[in-house]
């Protein structure tokens, strides 16, 4: 299943959103698309 997640939404974004998305993808066989400014999302994934 593919899920889009707003990486910039929430009080502790983007750090906690990205962490949660990575965790959810690994535990649930999901394909997650993080939506937000590419440079910011990539920095969180590094």
mmCIF file of N, CA and C in Angstrom:
data_model
loop_
_atom_site.group_PDB
_atom_site.id
_atom_site.type_symbol
_atom_site.label_atom_id
_atom_site.label_comp_id
_atom_site.label_asym_id
_atom_site.label_seq_id
_atom_site.Cartn_x
_atom_site.Cartn_y
_atom_site.Cartn_z
ATOM 1 N N UNK A 1 0.845 -1.166 0.000
ATOM 2 C CA UNK A 1 0.000 0.000 0.000
ATOM 3 C C UNK A 1 0.894 1.233 0.000
ATOM 4 N N UNK A 2 0.508 2.247 -0.745
ATOM 5 C CA UNK A 2 1.241 3.511 -0.791
ATOM 6 C C UNK A 2 0.466 4.548 0.020
ATOM 7 N N UNK A 3 1.197 5.268 0.871
ATOM 8 C CA UNK A 3 0.605 6.290 1.729
ATOM 9 C C UNK A 3 1.412 7.575 1.582
ATOM 10 N N UNK A 4 0.721 8.702 1.434
ATOM 11 C CA UNK A 4 1.385 10.009 1.395
ATOM 12 C C UNK A 4 1.282 10.638 2.779
ATOM 13 N N UNK A 5 2.394 11.174 3.263
ATOM 14 C CA UNK A 5 2.444 11.787 4.590
ATOM 15 C C UNK A 5 2.981 13.205 4.461
ATOM 16 N N UNK A 6 2.274 14.157 5.056
ATOM 17 C CA UNK A 6 2.723 15.551 5.085
ATOM 18 C C UNK A 6 3.863 15.650 6.091
ATOM 19 N N UNK A 7 5.080 15.743 5.604
ATOM 20 C CA UNK A 7 6.256 15.774 6.473
ATOM 21 C C UNK A 7 6.338 17.047 7.304
ATOM 22 N N UNK A 8 5.637 18.085 6.901
ATOM 23 C CA UNK A 8 5.720 19.367 7.595
ATOM 24 C C UNK A 8 4.542 19.604 8.540
ATOM 25 N N UNK A 9 3.638 18.636 8.648
ATOM 26 C CA UNK A 9 2.477 18.793 9.520
ATOM 27 C C UNK A 9 2.791 18.334 10.936
ATOM 28 N N UNK A 10 2.240 18.978 11.922
ATOM 29 C CA UNK A 10 2.429 18.561 13.303
ATOM 30 C C UNK A 10 3.332 19.485 14.080
ATOM 31 N N UNK A 11 3.302 19.320 15.389
ATOM 32 C CA UNK A 11 4.049 20.196 16.289
ATOM 33 C C UNK A 11 5.555 19.982 16.239
ATOM 34 N N UNK A 12 5.991 18.776 15.949
ATOM 35 C CA UNK A 12 7.423 18.464 15.985
ATOM 36 C C UNK A 12 7.948 18.068 14.608
ATOM 37 N N UNK A 13 7.349 18.661 13.601
ATOM 38 C CA UNK A 13 7.736 18.347 12.219
ATOM 39 C C UNK A 13 9.015 19.083 11.851
ATOM 40 N N UNK A 14 9.772 18.560 10.969
ATOM 41 C CA UNK A 14 9.566 17.300 10.280
ATOM 42 C C UNK A 14 10.214 16.101 10.971
ATOM 43 N N UNK A 15 11.016 16.326 11.993
ATOM 44 C CA UNK A 15 11.799 15.234 12.594
ATOM 45 C C UNK A 15 10.937 14.057 13.043
ATOM 46 N N UNK A 16 9.928 14.302 13.854
ATOM 47 C CA UNK A 16 9.118 13.206 14.382
ATOM 48 C C UNK A 16 8.247 12.570 13.304
ATOM 49 N N UNK A 17 7.799 13.362 12.356
ATOM 50 C CA UNK A 17 6.980 12.826 11.266
ATOM 51 C C UNK A 17 7.806 11.856 10.425
ATOM 52 N N UNK A 18 9.012 12.247 10.092
ATOM 53 C CA UNK A 18 9.880 11.395 9.279
ATOM 54 C C UNK A 18 10.246 10.133 10.049
ATOM 55 N N UNK A 19 10.591 10.257 11.318
ATOM 56 C CA UNK A 19 10.910 9.071 12.132
ATOM 57 C C UNK A 19 9.744 8.095 12.154
ATOM 58 N N UNK A 20 8.547 8.613 12.365
ATOM 59 C CA UNK A 20 7.357 7.765 12.406
ATOM 60 C C UNK A 20 7.066 7.110 11.071
ATOM 61 N N UNK A 21 7.265 7.838 9.998
ATOM 62 C CA UNK A 21 7.024 7.284 8.662
ATOM 63 C C UNK A 21 7.998 6.152 8.359
ATOM 64 N N UNK A 22 9.253 6.339 8.710
ATOM 65 C CA UNK A 22 10.260 5.295 8.489
ATOM 66 C C UNK A 22 9.922 4.059 9.322
ATOM 67 N N UNK A 23 9.544 4.256 10.561
ATOM 68 C CA UNK A 23 9.168 3.145 11.435
ATOM 69 C C UNK A 23 7.947 2.413 10.888
ATOM 70 N N UNK A 24 6.923 3.158 10.497
ATOM 71 C CA UNK A 24 5.701 2.553 9.965
ATOM 72 C C UNK A 24 5.972 1.778 8.683
ATOM 73 N N UNK A 25 6.815 2.317 7.824
ATOM 74 C CA UNK A 25 7.138 1.640 6.565
ATOM 75 C C UNK A 25 7.815 0.305 6.832
ATOM 76 N N UNK A 26 8.725 0.297 7.788
ATOM 77 C CA UNK A 26 9.458 -0.923 8.093
ATOM 78 C C UNK A 26 8.619 -1.990 8.766
ATOM 79 N N UNK A 27 7.672 -1.584 9.579
ATOM 80 C CA UNK A 27 6.870 -2.540 10.340
ATOM 81 C C UNK A 27 5.619 -3.010 9.606
ATOM 82 N N UNK A 28 5.194 -2.276 8.575
ATOM 83 C CA UNK A 28 3.897 -2.573 7.966
ATOM 84 C C UNK A 28 3.937 -2.780 6.461
ATOM 85 N N UNK A 29 5.124 -2.961 5.896
ATOM 86 C CA UNK A 29 5.248 -3.179 4.457
ATOM 87 C C UNK A 29 4.526 -2.088 3.662
ATOM 88 N N UNK A 30 4.792 -0.830 4.002
ATOM 89 C CA UNK A 30 4.175 0.315 3.341
ATOM 90 C C UNK A 30 5.187 1.029 2.465
ATOM 91 N N UNK A 31 4.699 1.626 1.410
ATOM 92 C CA UNK A 31 5.488 2.521 0.563
ATOM 93 C C UNK A 31 5.016 3.925 0.911
ATOM 94 N N UNK A 32 5.841 4.686 1.609
ATOM 95 C CA UNK A 32 5.433 5.999 2.095
ATOM 96 C C UNK A 32 6.095 7.097 1.279
ATOM 97 N N UNK A 33 5.279 8.037 0.819
ATOM 98 C CA UNK A 33 5.765 9.224 0.118
ATOM 99 C C UNK A 33 5.700 10.388 1.097
ATOM 100 N N UNK A 34 6.851 10.917 1.466
ATOM 101 C CA UNK A 34 6.900 12.081 2.351
ATOM 102 C C UNK A 34 6.743 13.333 1.505
ATOM 103 N N UNK A 35 5.746 14.144 1.838
ATOM 104 C CA UNK A 35 5.423 15.335 1.064
ATOM 105 C C UNK A 35 5.914 16.564 1.811
ATOM 106 N N UNK A 36 6.733 17.358 1.146
ATOM 107 C CA UNK A 36 7.266 18.573 1.749
ATOM 108 C C UNK A 36 8.478 19.032 0.967
ATOM 109 N N UNK A 37 9.127 20.089 1.433
ATOM 110 C CA UNK A 37 10.320 20.597 0.749
ATOM 111 C C UNK A 37 11.405 19.516 0.677
ATOM 112 N N UNK A 38 11.848 19.227 -0.529
ATOM 113 C CA UNK A 38 12.785 18.128 -0.753
ATOM 114 C C UNK A 38 14.044 18.242 0.091
ATOM 115 N N UNK A 39 14.632 19.418 0.169
ATOM 116 C CA UNK A 39 15.886 19.569 0.918
ATOM 117 C C UNK A 39 15.696 19.285 2.403
ATOM 118 N N UNK A 40 14.580 19.686 2.961
ATOM 119 C CA UNK A 40 14.319 19.466 4.387
ATOM 120 C C UNK A 40 14.055 17.990 4.659
ATOM 121 N N UNK A 41 13.240 17.357 3.827
ATOM 122 C CA UNK A 41 12.933 15.936 4.012
ATOM 123 C C UNK A 41 14.198 15.100 3.844
ATOM 124 N N UNK A 42 15.000 15.393 2.842
ATOM 125 C CA UNK A 42 16.246 14.642 2.633
ATOM 126 C C UNK A 42 17.199 14.803 3.811
ATOM 127 N N UNK A 43 17.259 15.988 4.385
ATOM 128 C CA UNK A 43 18.134 16.215 5.540
ATOM 129 C C UNK A 43 17.696 15.358 6.724
ATOM 130 N N UNK A 44 16.409 15.193 6.909
ATOM 131 C CA UNK A 44 15.906 14.362 8.009
ATOM 132 C C UNK A 44 16.180 12.883 7.768
ATOM 133 N N UNK A 45 16.202 12.479 6.521
ATOM 134 C CA UNK A 45 16.449 11.074 6.190
ATOM 135 C C UNK A 45 17.928 10.710 6.227
ATOM 136 N N UNK A 46 18.792 11.704 6.203
ATOM 137 C CA UNK A 46 20.239 11.447 6.171
ATOM 138 C C UNK A 46 20.757 10.969 7.513
#
